[in-house]
mmCIF file of N, CA, C and O in Angstrom:
data_model
loop_
_atom_site.group_PDB
_atom_site.id
_atom_site.type_symbol
_atom_site.label_atom_id
_atom_site.label_comp_id
_atom_site.label_asym_id
_atom_site.label_seq_id
_atom_site.Cartn_x
_atom_site.Cartn_y
_atom_site.Cartn_z
ATOM 1 N N UNK A 1 0.834 -1.166 0.000
ATOM 2 C CA UNK A 1 0.000 0.000 0.000
ATOM 3 C C UNK A 1 0.889 1.243 0.000
ATOM 4 O O UNK A 1 1.847 1.322 0.745
ATOM 5 N N UNK A 2 0.555 2.212 -0.823
ATOM 6 C CA UNK A 2 1.350 3.425 -0.918
ATOM 7 C C UNK A 2 0.768 4.553 -0.085
ATOM 8 O O UNK A 2 -0.300 4.448 0.491
ATOM 9 N N UNK A 3 1.513 5.629 -0.049
ATOM 10 C CA UNK A 3 1.075 6.825 0.651
ATOM 11 C C UNK A 3 0.327 7.718 -0.318
ATOM 12 O O UNK A 3 0.783 7.961 -1.419
ATOM 13 N N UNK A 4 -0.836 8.201 0.096
ATOM 14 C CA UNK A 4 -1.621 9.103 -0.740
ATOM 15 C C UNK A 4 -1.303 10.534 -0.323
ATOM 16 O O UNK A 4 -1.392 10.881 0.855
ATOM 17 N N UNK A 5 -0.925 11.345 -1.295
ATOM 18 C CA UNK A 5 -0.637 12.763 -1.060
ATOM 19 C C UNK A 5 -1.494 13.594 -2.003
ATOM 20 O O UNK A 5 -1.657 13.252 -3.163
ATOM 21 N N UNK A 6 -2.029 14.673 -1.481
ATOM 22 C CA UNK A 6 -2.847 15.593 -2.274
ATOM 23 C C UNK A 6 -2.546 17.014 -1.829
ATOM 24 O O UNK A 6 -2.133 17.251 -0.694
ATOM 25 N N UNK A 7 -2.790 17.960 -2.721
ATOM 26 C CA UNK A 7 -2.679 19.359 -2.335
ATOM 27 C C UNK A 7 -3.949 19.777 -1.618
ATOM 28 O O UNK A 7 -5.060 19.463 -2.059
ATOM 29 N N UNK A 8 -3.768 20.471 -0.492
ATOM 30 C CA UNK A 8 -4.904 20.996 0.265
ATOM 31 C C UNK A 8 -4.719 22.495 0.449
ATOM 32 O O UNK A 8 -3.590 22.990 0.498
ATOM 33 N N UNK A 9 -5.820 23.196 0.520
ATOM 34 C CA UNK A 9 -5.797 24.619 0.845
ATOM 35 C C UNK A 9 -6.254 24.761 2.281
ATOM 36 O O UNK A 9 -7.339 24.281 2.640
ATOM 37 N N UNK A 10 -5.422 25.391 3.092
ATOM 38 C CA UNK A 10 -5.714 25.602 4.500
ATOM 39 C C UNK A 10 -5.967 27.082 4.719
ATOM 40 O O UNK A 10 -5.172 27.915 4.281
ATOM 41 N N UNK A 11 -7.062 27.425 5.390
ATOM 42 C CA UNK A 11 -7.397 28.824 5.650
ATOM 43 C C UNK A 11 -7.530 29.017 7.158
ATOM 44 O O UNK A 11 -8.337 28.336 7.807
ATOM 45 N N UNK A 12 -6.738 29.941 7.690
ATOM 46 C CA UNK A 12 -6.811 30.269 9.112
ATOM 47 C C UNK A 12 -8.049 31.080 9.425
ATOM 48 O O UNK A 12 -8.746 31.571 8.528
ATOM 49 N N UNK A 13 -8.339 31.253 10.699
ATOM 50 C CA UNK A 13 -9.558 31.951 11.112
ATOM 51 C C UNK A 13 -9.575 33.419 10.697
ATOM 52 O O UNK A 13 -10.640 34.015 10.593
ATOM 53 N N UNK A 14 -8.408 34.003 10.435
ATOM 54 C CA UNK A 14 -8.351 35.401 9.997
ATOM 55 C C UNK A 14 -8.271 35.533 8.471
ATOM 56 O O UNK A 14 -8.103 36.627 7.944
ATOM 57 N N UNK A 15 -8.327 34.398 7.747
ATOM 58 C CA UNK A 15 -8.363 34.431 6.290
ATOM 59 C C UNK A 15 -7.049 34.159 5.587
ATOM 60 O O UNK A 15 -7.021 34.052 4.367
ATOM 61 N N UNK A 16 -5.944 34.043 6.324
ATOM 62 C CA UNK A 16 -4.668 33.704 5.687
ATOM 63 C C UNK A 16 -4.746 32.288 5.137
ATOM 64 O O UNK A 16 -5.218 31.374 5.821
ATOM 65 N N UNK A 17 -4.310 32.108 3.886
ATOM 66 C CA UNK A 17 -4.427 30.798 3.232
ATOM 67 C C UNK A 17 -3.081 30.341 2.707
ATOM 68 O O UNK A 17 -2.219 31.153 2.366
ATOM 69 N N UNK A 18 -2.927 29.028 2.617
ATOM 70 C CA UNK A 18 -1.725 28.433 2.065
ATOM 71 C C UNK A 18 -2.125 27.116 1.400
ATOM 72 O O UNK A 18 -3.057 26.448 1.836
ATOM 73 N N UNK A 19 -1.429 26.778 0.320
ATOM 74 C CA UNK A 19 -1.632 25.487 -0.347
ATOM 75 C C UNK A 19 -0.430 24.619 -0.017
ATOM 76 O O UNK A 19 0.719 25.036 -0.203
ATOM 77 N N UNK A 20 -0.687 23.416 0.489
ATOM 78 C CA UNK A 20 0.381 22.512 0.912
ATOM 79 C C UNK A 20 0.098 21.099 0.423
ATOM 80 O O UNK A 20 -1.057 20.699 0.274
ATOM 81 N N UNK A 21 1.177 20.341 0.195
ATOM 82 C CA UNK A 21 1.028 18.911 -0.034
ATOM 83 C C UNK A 21 0.710 18.275 1.309
ATOM 84 O O UNK A 21 1.308 18.629 2.327
ATOM 85 N N UNK A 22 -0.224 17.340 1.328
ATOM 86 C CA UNK A 22 -0.635 16.701 2.576
ATOM 87 C C UNK A 22 -0.689 15.196 2.399
ATOM 88 O O UNK A 22 -1.000 14.694 1.321
ATOM 89 N N UNK A 23 -0.405 14.495 3.475
ATOM 90 C CA UNK A 23 -0.606 13.057 3.528
ATOM 91 C C UNK A 23 -2.071 12.832 3.896
ATOM 92 O O UNK A 23 -2.569 13.407 4.865
ATOM 93 N N UNK A 24 -2.767 12.012 3.107
ATOM 94 C CA UNK A 24 -4.151 11.649 3.410
ATOM 95 C C UNK A 24 -4.082 10.319 4.155
ATOM 96 O O UNK A 24 -3.693 9.307 3.584
ATOM 97 N N UNK A 25 -4.401 10.352 5.442
ATOM 98 C CA UNK A 25 -4.185 9.195 6.312
ATOM 99 C C UNK A 25 -5.515 8.721 6.891
ATOM 100 O O UNK A 25 -6.023 9.295 7.850
ATOM 101 N N UNK A 26 -6.054 7.650 6.323
ATOM 102 C CA UNK A 26 -7.331 7.122 6.809
ATOM 103 C C UNK A 26 -7.175 6.372 8.124
ATOM 104 O O UNK A 26 -8.168 5.971 8.721
ATOM 105 N N UNK A 27 -5.947 6.212 8.594
ATOM 106 C CA UNK A 27 -5.707 5.614 9.901
ATOM 107 C C UNK A 27 -5.632 6.654 10.999
ATOM 108 O O UNK A 27 -5.539 6.320 12.178
ATOM 109 N N UNK A 28 -5.655 7.926 10.633
ATOM 110 C CA UNK A 28 -5.615 9.019 11.607
ATOM 111 C C UNK A 28 -6.996 9.638 11.714
ATOM 112 O O UNK A 28 -7.739 9.687 10.739
ATOM 113 N N UNK A 29 -7.321 10.146 12.869
ATOM 114 C CA UNK A 29 -8.625 10.776 13.061
ATOM 115 C C UNK A 29 -8.554 12.262 12.745
ATOM 116 O O UNK A 29 -9.343 12.781 11.970
ATOM 117 N N UNK A 30 -7.595 12.954 13.348
ATOM 118 C CA UNK A 30 -7.546 14.407 13.267
ATOM 119 C C UNK A 30 -6.549 14.916 12.237
ATOM 120 O O UNK A 30 -5.704 14.175 11.740
ATOM 121 N N UNK A 31 -6.639 16.190 11.971
ATOM 122 C CA UNK A 31 -5.686 16.880 11.115
ATOM 123 C C UNK A 31 -4.460 17.257 11.944
ATOM 124 O O UNK A 31 -4.578 17.578 13.124
ATOM 125 N N UNK A 32 -3.294 17.225 11.307
ATOM 126 C CA UNK A 32 -2.043 17.624 11.956
ATOM 127 C C UNK A 32 -1.349 18.648 11.075
ATOM 128 O O UNK A 32 -1.259 18.468 9.858
ATOM 129 N N UNK A 33 -0.874 19.728 11.693
ATOM 130 C CA UNK A 33 -0.126 20.764 10.982
ATOM 131 C C UNK A 33 1.237 20.953 11.643
ATOM 132 O O UNK A 33 1.316 21.033 12.870
ATOM 133 N N UNK A 34 2.303 21.057 10.849
ATOM 134 C CA UNK A 34 3.601 21.411 11.416
ATOM 135 C C UNK A 34 3.540 22.823 12.006
ATOM 136 O O UNK A 34 2.731 23.653 11.549
ATOM 137 N N UNK A 35 4.350 23.121 13.001
ATOM 138 C CA UNK A 35 4.312 24.444 13.631
ATOM 139 C C UNK A 35 4.464 25.610 12.653
ATOM 140 O O UNK A 35 3.782 26.630 12.792
ATOM 141 N N UNK A 36 5.341 25.483 11.636
ATOM 142 C CA UNK A 36 5.535 26.601 10.703
ATOM 143 C C UNK A 36 4.288 26.862 9.864
ATOM 144 O O UNK A 36 3.961 28.007 9.566
ATOM 145 N N UNK A 37 3.572 25.822 9.493
ATOM 146 C CA UNK A 37 2.329 25.986 8.730
ATOM 147 C C UNK A 37 1.252 26.605 9.625
ATOM 148 O O UNK A 37 0.552 27.534 9.216
ATOM 149 N N UNK A 38 1.154 26.108 10.853
ATOM 150 C CA UNK A 38 0.154 26.635 11.795
ATOM 151 C C UNK A 38 0.364 28.123 12.039
ATOM 152 O O UNK A 38 -0.588 28.905 11.997
ATOM 153 N N UNK A 39 1.601 28.534 12.251
ATOM 154 C CA UNK A 39 1.848 29.953 12.501
ATOM 155 C C UNK A 39 1.689 30.769 11.225
ATOM 156 O O UNK A 39 1.241 31.914 11.272
ATOM 157 N N UNK A 40 1.984 30.183 10.065
ATOM 158 C CA UNK A 40 1.859 30.890 8.794
ATOM 159 C C UNK A 40 0.438 31.248 8.427
ATOM 160 O O UNK A 40 0.192 32.261 7.767
ATOM 161 N N UNK A 41 -0.531 30.435 8.847
ATOM 162 C CA UNK A 41 -1.939 30.743 8.559
ATOM 163 C C UNK A 41 -2.634 31.387 9.756
ATOM 164 O O UNK A 41 -3.821 31.667 9.714
ATOM 165 N N UNK A 42 -1.879 31.595 10.819
ATOM 166 C CA UNK A 42 -2.466 32.246 11.989
ATOM 167 C C UNK A 42 -3.449 31.363 12.724
ATOM 168 O O UNK A 42 -4.538 31.811 13.073
ATOM 169 N N UNK A 43 -3.073 30.107 12.960
ATOM 170 C CA UNK A 43 -3.943 29.193 13.697
ATOM 171 C C UNK A 43 -4.353 29.838 15.023
ATOM 172 O O UNK A 43 -3.520 30.375 15.737
ATOM 173 N N UNK A 44 -5.621 29.811 15.342
ATOM 174 C CA UNK A 44 -6.157 30.497 16.521
ATOM 175 C C UNK A 44 -6.794 29.508 17.498
ATOM 176 O O UNK A 44 -6.983 28.347 17.189
ATOM 177 N N UNK A 45 -7.184 30.053 18.639
ATOM 178 C CA UNK A 45 -7.874 29.284 19.684
ATOM 179 C C UNK A 45 -7.049 28.081 20.137
ATOM 180 O O UNK A 45 -7.571 26.987 20.301
ATOM 181 N N UNK A 46 -5.768 28.308 20.327
ATOM 182 C CA UNK A 46 -4.874 27.205 20.664
ATOM 183 C C UNK A 46 -5.003 26.842 22.140
ATOM 184 O O UNK A 46 -4.925 27.694 23.017
ATOM 185 N N UNK A 47 -5.243 25.555 22.376
ATOM 186 C CA UNK A 47 -5.304 24.976 23.714
ATOM 187 C C UNK A 47 -4.439 23.719 23.716
ATOM 188 O O UNK A 47 -4.214 23.114 22.671
ATOM 189 N N UNK A 48 -3.996 23.317 24.875
ATOM 190 C CA UNK A 48 -3.201 22.096 24.985
ATOM 191 C C UNK A 48 -4.136 20.900 25.186
ATOM 192 O O UNK A 48 -5.051 20.950 26.009
ATOM 193 N N UNK A 49 -3.905 19.843 24.398
ATOM 194 C CA UNK A 49 -4.706 18.618 24.479
ATOM 195 C C UNK A 49 -3.786 17.404 24.493
ATOM 196 O O UNK A 49 -2.712 17.421 23.891
ATOM 197 N N UNK A 50 -4.262 16.344 25.124
ATOM 198 C CA UNK A 50 -3.528 15.074 25.103
ATOM 199 C C UNK A 50 -3.978 14.285 23.882
ATOM 200 O O UNK A 50 -5.178 14.197 23.601
ATOM 201 N N UNK A 51 -3.019 13.737 23.151
ATOM 202 C CA UNK A 51 -3.312 12.931 21.966
ATOM 203 C C UNK A 51 -2.574 11.607 22.058
ATOM 204 O O UNK A 51 -1.406 11.556 22.433
ATOM 205 N N UNK A 52 -3.259 10.540 21.684
ATOM 206 C CA UNK A 52 -2.639 9.222 21.648
ATOM 207 C C UNK A 52 -2.107 8.978 20.242
ATOM 208 O O UNK A 52 -2.842 9.115 19.259
ATOM 209 N N UNK A 53 -0.846 8.624 20.134
ATOM 210 C CA UNK A 53 -0.208 8.392 18.840
ATOM 211 C C UNK A 53 -0.354 6.936 18.422
ATOM 212 O O UNK A 53 -0.746 6.071 19.208
ATOM 213 N N UNK A 54 -0.001 6.659 17.176
ATOM 214 C CA UNK A 54 -0.136 5.310 16.618
ATOM 215 C C UNK A 54 0.678 4.280 17.400
ATOM 216 O O UNK A 54 0.290 3.113 17.479
ATOM 217 N N UNK A 55 1.791 4.710 17.994
ATOM 218 C CA UNK A 55 2.620 3.768 18.753
ATOM 219 C C UNK A 55 2.117 3.556 20.178
ATOM 220 O O UNK A 55 2.730 2.852 20.971
ATOM 221 N N UNK A 56 0.984 4.185 20.519
ATOM 222 C CA UNK A 56 0.391 4.025 21.836
ATOM 223 C C UNK A 56 0.826 5.072 22.853
ATOM 224 O O UNK A 56 0.229 5.177 23.923
ATOM 225 N N UNK A 57 1.845 5.844 22.533
ATOM 226 C CA UNK A 57 2.298 6.879 23.464
ATOM 227 C C UNK A 57 1.296 8.037 23.483
ATOM 228 O O UNK A 57 0.545 8.252 22.533
ATOM 229 N N UNK A 58 1.300 8.758 24.589
ATOM 230 C CA UNK A 58 0.407 9.900 24.754
ATOM 231 C C UNK A 58 1.266 11.152 24.880
ATOM 232 O O UNK A 58 2.217 11.186 25.651
ATOM 233 N N UNK A 59 0.931 12.166 24.095
ATOM 234 C CA UNK A 59 1.666 13.424 24.121
ATOM 235 C C UNK A 59 0.677 14.568 24.326
ATOM 236 O O UNK A 59 -0.510 14.437 24.030
ATOM 237 N N UNK A 60 1.177 15.672 24.852
ATOM 238 C CA UNK A 60 0.374 16.882 24.985
ATOM 239 C C UNK A 60 0.823 17.846 23.904
ATOM 240 O O UNK A 60 2.010 18.168 23.816
ATOM 241 N N UNK A 61 -0.114 18.264 23.057
ATOM 242 C CA UNK A 61 0.215 19.115 21.916
ATOM 243 C C UNK A 61 -0.766 20.278 21.820
ATOM 244 O O UNK A 61 -1.903 20.181 22.289
ATOM 245 N N UNK A 62 -0.327 21.384 21.203
ATOM 246 C CA UNK A 62 -1.267 22.473 20.952
ATOM 247 C C UNK A 62 -2.290 22.059 19.892
ATOM 248 O O UNK A 62 -1.955 21.371 18.931
ATOM 249 N N UNK A 63 -3.528 22.476 20.090
ATOM 250 C CA UNK A 63 -4.594 22.227 19.119
ATOM 251 C C UNK A 63 -5.297 23.558 18.877
ATOM 252 O O UNK A 63 -5.640 24.268 19.813
ATOM 253 N N UNK A 64 -5.476 23.897 17.605
ATOM 254 C CA UNK A 64 -6.147 25.139 17.244
ATOM 255 C C UNK A 64 -7.177 24.896 16.172
ATOM 256 O O UNK A 64 -7.401 23.758 15.753
ATOM 257 N N UNK A 65 -7.793 25.973 15.703
ATOM 258 C CA UNK A 65 -8.850 25.838 14.703
ATOM 259 C C UNK A 65 -8.522 26.585 13.420
ATOM 260 O O UNK A 65 -7.884 27.634 13.441
ATOM 261 N N UNK A 66 -8.970 26.021 12.325
ATOM 262 C CA UNK A 66 -8.867 26.626 11.005
ATOM 263 C C UNK A 66 -10.261 27.030 10.555
ATOM 264 O O UNK A 66 -11.246 26.428 10.971
ATOM 265 N N UNK A 67 -10.333 27.991 9.661
ATOM 266 C CA UNK A 67 -11.627 28.359 9.071
ATOM 267 C C UNK A 67 -12.080 27.270 8.115
ATOM 268 O O UNK A 67 -13.246 26.879 8.114
ATOM 269 N N UNK A 68 -11.159 26.784 7.266
ATOM 270 C CA UNK A 68 -11.569 25.756 6.307
ATOM 271 C C UNK A 68 -10.376 24.977 5.775
ATOM 272 O O UNK A 68 -9.234 25.422 5.832
ATOM 273 N N UNK A 69 -10.719 23.812 5.234
ATOM 274 C CA UNK A 69 -9.779 22.955 4.517
ATOM 275 C C UNK A 69 -10.450 22.604 3.199
ATOM 276 O O UNK A 69 -11.624 22.224 3.180
ATOM 277 N N UNK A 70 -9.705 22.738 2.094
ATOM 278 C CA UNK A 70 -10.240 22.377 0.778
ATOM 279 C C UNK A 70 -9.381 21.294 0.154
ATOM 280 O O UNK A 70 -8.153 21.349 0.223
ATOM 281 N N UNK A 71 -10.050 20.326 -0.464
ATOM 282 C CA UNK A 71 -9.384 19.186 -1.085
ATOM 283 C C UNK A 71 -10.245 18.709 -2.246
ATOM 284 O O UNK A 71 -11.464 18.546 -2.092
ATOM 285 N N UNK A 72 -9.626 18.524 -3.399
ATOM 286 C CA UNK A 72 -10.348 18.026 -4.586
ATOM 287 C C UNK A 72 -11.600 18.839 -4.901
ATOM 288 O O UNK A 72 -12.644 18.295 -5.231
ATOM 289 N N UNK A 73 -11.507 20.157 -4.773
ATOM 290 C CA UNK A 73 -12.627 21.019 -5.126
ATOM 291 C C UNK A 73 -13.730 21.105 -4.092
ATOM 292 O O UNK A 73 -14.762 21.726 -4.331
ATOM 293 N N UNK A 74 -13.539 20.489 -2.935
ATOM 294 C CA UNK A 74 -14.536 20.551 -1.866
ATOM 295 C C UNK A 74 -13.958 21.316 -0.686
ATOM 296 O O UNK A 74 -12.784 21.169 -0.369
ATOM 297 N N UNK A 75 -14.788 22.085 -0.029
ATOM 298 C CA UNK A 75 -14.352 22.889 1.108
ATOM 299 C C UNK A 75 -15.210 22.589 2.326
ATOM 300 O O UNK A 75 -16.430 22.436 2.209
ATOM 301 N N UNK A 76 -14.582 22.554 3.484
ATOM 302 C CA UNK A 76 -15.359 22.335 4.710
ATOM 303 C C UNK A 76 -16.318 23.487 4.966
ATOM 304 O O UNK A 76 -17.339 23.297 5.609
ATOM 305 N N UNK A 77 -16.021 24.685 4.465
ATOM 306 C CA UNK A 77 -16.962 25.807 4.620
ATOM 307 C C UNK A 77 -18.284 25.504 3.916
ATOM 308 O O UNK A 77 -19.341 25.918 4.372
ATOM 309 N N UNK A 78 -18.216 24.790 2.807
ATOM 310 C CA UNK A 78 -19.423 24.455 2.056
ATOM 311 C C UNK A 78 -20.185 23.281 2.672
ATOM 312 O O UNK A 78 -21.402 23.225 2.594
ATOM 313 N N UNK A 79 -19.457 22.345 3.275
ATOM 314 C CA UNK A 79 -20.109 21.123 3.749
ATOM 315 C C UNK A 79 -20.543 21.181 5.204
ATOM 316 O O UNK A 79 -21.539 20.569 5.565
ATOM 317 N N UNK A 80 -19.790 21.880 6.046
ATOM 318 C CA UNK A 80 -20.158 21.945 7.470
ATOM 319 C C UNK A 80 -20.369 23.370 7.950
ATOM 320 O O UNK A 80 -20.486 23.629 9.137
ATOM 321 N N UNK A 81 -20.395 24.314 7.041
ATOM 322 C CA UNK A 81 -20.695 25.698 7.373
ATOM 323 C C UNK A 81 -19.655 26.357 8.254
ATOM 324 O O UNK A 81 -18.465 26.251 8.000
ATOM 325 N N UNK A 82 -20.120 26.979 9.300
ATOM 326 C CA UNK A 82 -19.231 27.783 10.130
ATOM 327 C C UNK A 82 -18.436 26.967 11.145
ATOM 328 O O UNK A 82 -17.649 27.512 11.895
ATOM 329 N N UNK A 83 -18.646 25.651 11.167
ATOM 330 C CA UNK A 83 -17.875 24.812 12.090
ATOM 331 C C UNK A 83 -16.401 24.913 11.748
ATOM 332 O O UNK A 83 -16.020 24.840 10.590
ATOM 333 N N UNK A 84 -15.570 25.102 12.741
ATOM 334 C CA UNK A 84 -14.131 25.225 12.519
ATOM 335 C C UNK A 84 -13.463 23.856 12.614
ATOM 336 O O UNK A 84 -13.861 23.006 13.403
ATOM 337 N N UNK A 85 -12.427 23.645 11.806
ATOM 338 C CA UNK A 85 -11.692 22.393 11.775
ATOM 339 C C UNK A 85 -10.579 22.447 12.808
ATOM 340 O O UNK A 85 -9.799 23.395 12.840
ATOM 341 N N UNK A 86 -10.500 21.429 13.669
ATOM 342 C CA UNK A 86 -9.440 21.358 14.671
ATOM 343 C C UNK A 86 -8.198 20.714 14.074
ATOM 344 O O UNK A 86 -8.289 19.801 13.250
ATOM 345 N N UNK A 87 -7.040 21.215 14.481
ATOM 346 C CA UNK A 87 -5.772 20.650 14.012
ATOM 347 C C UNK A 87 -4.774 20.614 15.156
ATOM 348 O O UNK A 87 -4.617 21.592 15.887
ATOM 349 N N UNK A 88 -4.116 19.474 15.310
ATOM 350 C CA UNK A 88 -3.012 19.356 16.263
ATOM 351 C C UNK A 88 -1.770 19.950 15.624
ATOM 352 O O UNK A 88 -1.549 19.801 14.420
ATOM 353 N N UNK A 89 -0.960 20.612 16.426
ATOM 354 C CA UNK A 89 0.267 21.228 15.918
ATOM 355 C C UNK A 89 1.442 20.376 16.365
ATOM 356 O O UNK A 89 1.791 20.331 17.553
ATOM 357 N N UNK A 90 2.035 19.661 15.396
ATOM 358 C CA UNK A 90 3.172 18.783 15.678
ATOM 359 C C UNK A 90 3.698 18.222 14.364
ATOM 360 O O UNK A 90 3.052 18.339 13.323
ATOM 361 N N UNK A 91 4.855 17.647 14.404
ATOM 362 C CA UNK A 91 5.398 16.954 13.245
ATOM 363 C C UNK A 91 5.945 17.879 12.176
ATOM 364 O O UNK A 91 6.097 19.078 12.388
ATOM 365 N N UNK A 92 6.222 17.298 11.011
ATOM 366 C CA UNK A 92 6.819 18.069 9.925
ATOM 367 C C UNK A 92 6.070 17.923 8.600
ATOM 368 O O UNK A 92 6.549 18.353 7.566
ATOM 369 N N UNK A 93 4.863 17.315 8.644
ATOM 370 C CA UNK A 93 4.044 17.183 7.445
ATOM 371 C C UNK A 93 2.599 17.526 7.770
ATOM 372 O O UNK A 93 2.125 17.271 8.871
ATOM 373 N N UNK A 94 1.909 18.071 6.776
ATOM 374 C CA UNK A 94 0.464 18.251 6.909
ATOM 375 C C UNK A 94 -0.173 16.880 6.736
ATOM 376 O O UNK A 94 0.151 16.144 5.809
ATOM 377 N N UNK A 95 -1.049 16.532 7.659
ATOM 378 C CA UNK A 95 -1.712 15.235 7.620
ATOM 379 C C UNK A 95 -3.217 15.467 7.729
ATOM 380 O O UNK A 95 -3.677 16.185 8.617
ATOM 381 N N UNK A 96 -3.963 14.885 6.810
ATOM 382 C CA UNK A 96 -5.430 14.991 6.819
ATOM 383 C C UNK A 96 -5.985 13.651 7.279
ATOM 384 O O UNK A 96 -5.761 12.625 6.639
ATOM 385 N N UNK A 97 -6.688 13.673 8.411
ATOM 386 C CA UNK A 97 -7.299 12.457 8.950
ATOM 387 C C UNK A 97 -8.747 12.318 8.509
ATOM 388 O O UNK A 97 -9.290 13.148 7.782
ATOM 389 N N UNK A 98 -9.380 11.263 8.998
ATOM 390 C CA UNK A 98 -10.730 10.941 8.549
ATOM 391 C C UNK A 98 -11.778 11.967 8.975
ATOM 392 O O UNK A 98 -12.807 12.103 8.311
ATOM 393 N N UNK A 99 -11.545 12.703 10.062
ATOM 394 C CA UNK A 99 -12.513 13.716 10.465
ATOM 395 C C UNK A 99 -12.731 14.727 9.330
ATOM 396 O O UNK A 99 -13.861 15.035 8.968
ATOM 397 N N UNK A 100 -11.645 15.244 8.769
ATOM 398 C CA UNK A 100 -11.761 16.203 7.670
ATOM 399 C C UNK A 100 -12.356 15.534 6.437
ATOM 400 O O UNK A 100 -13.193 16.115 5.749
ATOM 401 N N UNK A 101 -11.963 14.309 6.147
ATOM 402 C CA UNK A 101 -12.527 13.590 5.006
ATOM 403 C C UNK A 101 -14.043 13.436 5.149
ATOM 404 O O UNK A 101 -14.787 13.579 4.174
ATOM 405 N N UNK A 102 -14.499 13.169 6.368
ATOM 406 C CA UNK A 102 -15.946 13.083 6.617
ATOM 407 C C UNK A 102 -16.621 14.421 6.391
ATOM 408 O O UNK A 102 -17.687 14.494 5.792
ATOM 409 N N UNK A 103 -16.003 15.500 6.887
ATOM 410 C CA UNK A 103 -16.574 16.842 6.681
ATOM 411 C C UNK A 103 -16.704 17.162 5.200
ATOM 412 O O UNK A 103 -17.601 17.885 4.797
ATOM 413 N N UNK A 104 -15.776 16.634 4.395
ATOM 414 C CA UNK A 104 -15.785 16.892 2.949
ATOM 415 C C UNK A 104 -16.626 15.864 2.191
ATOM 416 O O UNK A 104 -16.624 15.842 0.957
ATOM 417 N N UNK A 105 -17.339 15.020 2.927
ATOM 418 C CA UNK A 105 -18.152 13.943 2.330
ATOM 419 C C UNK A 105 -17.308 13.021 1.461
ATOM 420 O O UNK A 105 -17.749 12.568 0.403
ATOM 421 N N UNK A 106 -16.095 12.747 1.914
ATOM 422 C CA UNK A 106 -15.200 11.833 1.204
ATOM 423 C C UNK A 106 -14.923 10.573 2.008
ATOM 424 O O UNK A 106 -14.150 9.730 1.577
ATOM 425 N N UNK A 107 -15.505 10.471 3.186
ATOM 426 C CA UNK A 107 -15.206 9.339 4.078
ATOM 427 C C UNK A 107 -16.195 8.230 3.962
ATOM 428 O O UNK A 107 -17.214 8.283 3.396
#
């Protein structure tokens, strides 16, 4: 099985947008943004949350909200309205989990 990568458009709550290559991971639940991407789009409403990783370890990471995520011509603004997308801030790649795929009616 290979890794699926797609370009996604990420929009922060203040409207700053960026297009990034992302790993589409159906084994992950949430979205993950590297710190530089999160700060570049002005990720807001950051709180610390505990997250369980694939290896079973538990880490505490910042989690913030985005205005929208767009993939393959679909946007979360269109499918879930004003609901904000949560993203954990960690790692070095943008990762799209099944929560966002569900919001985009792709799950």
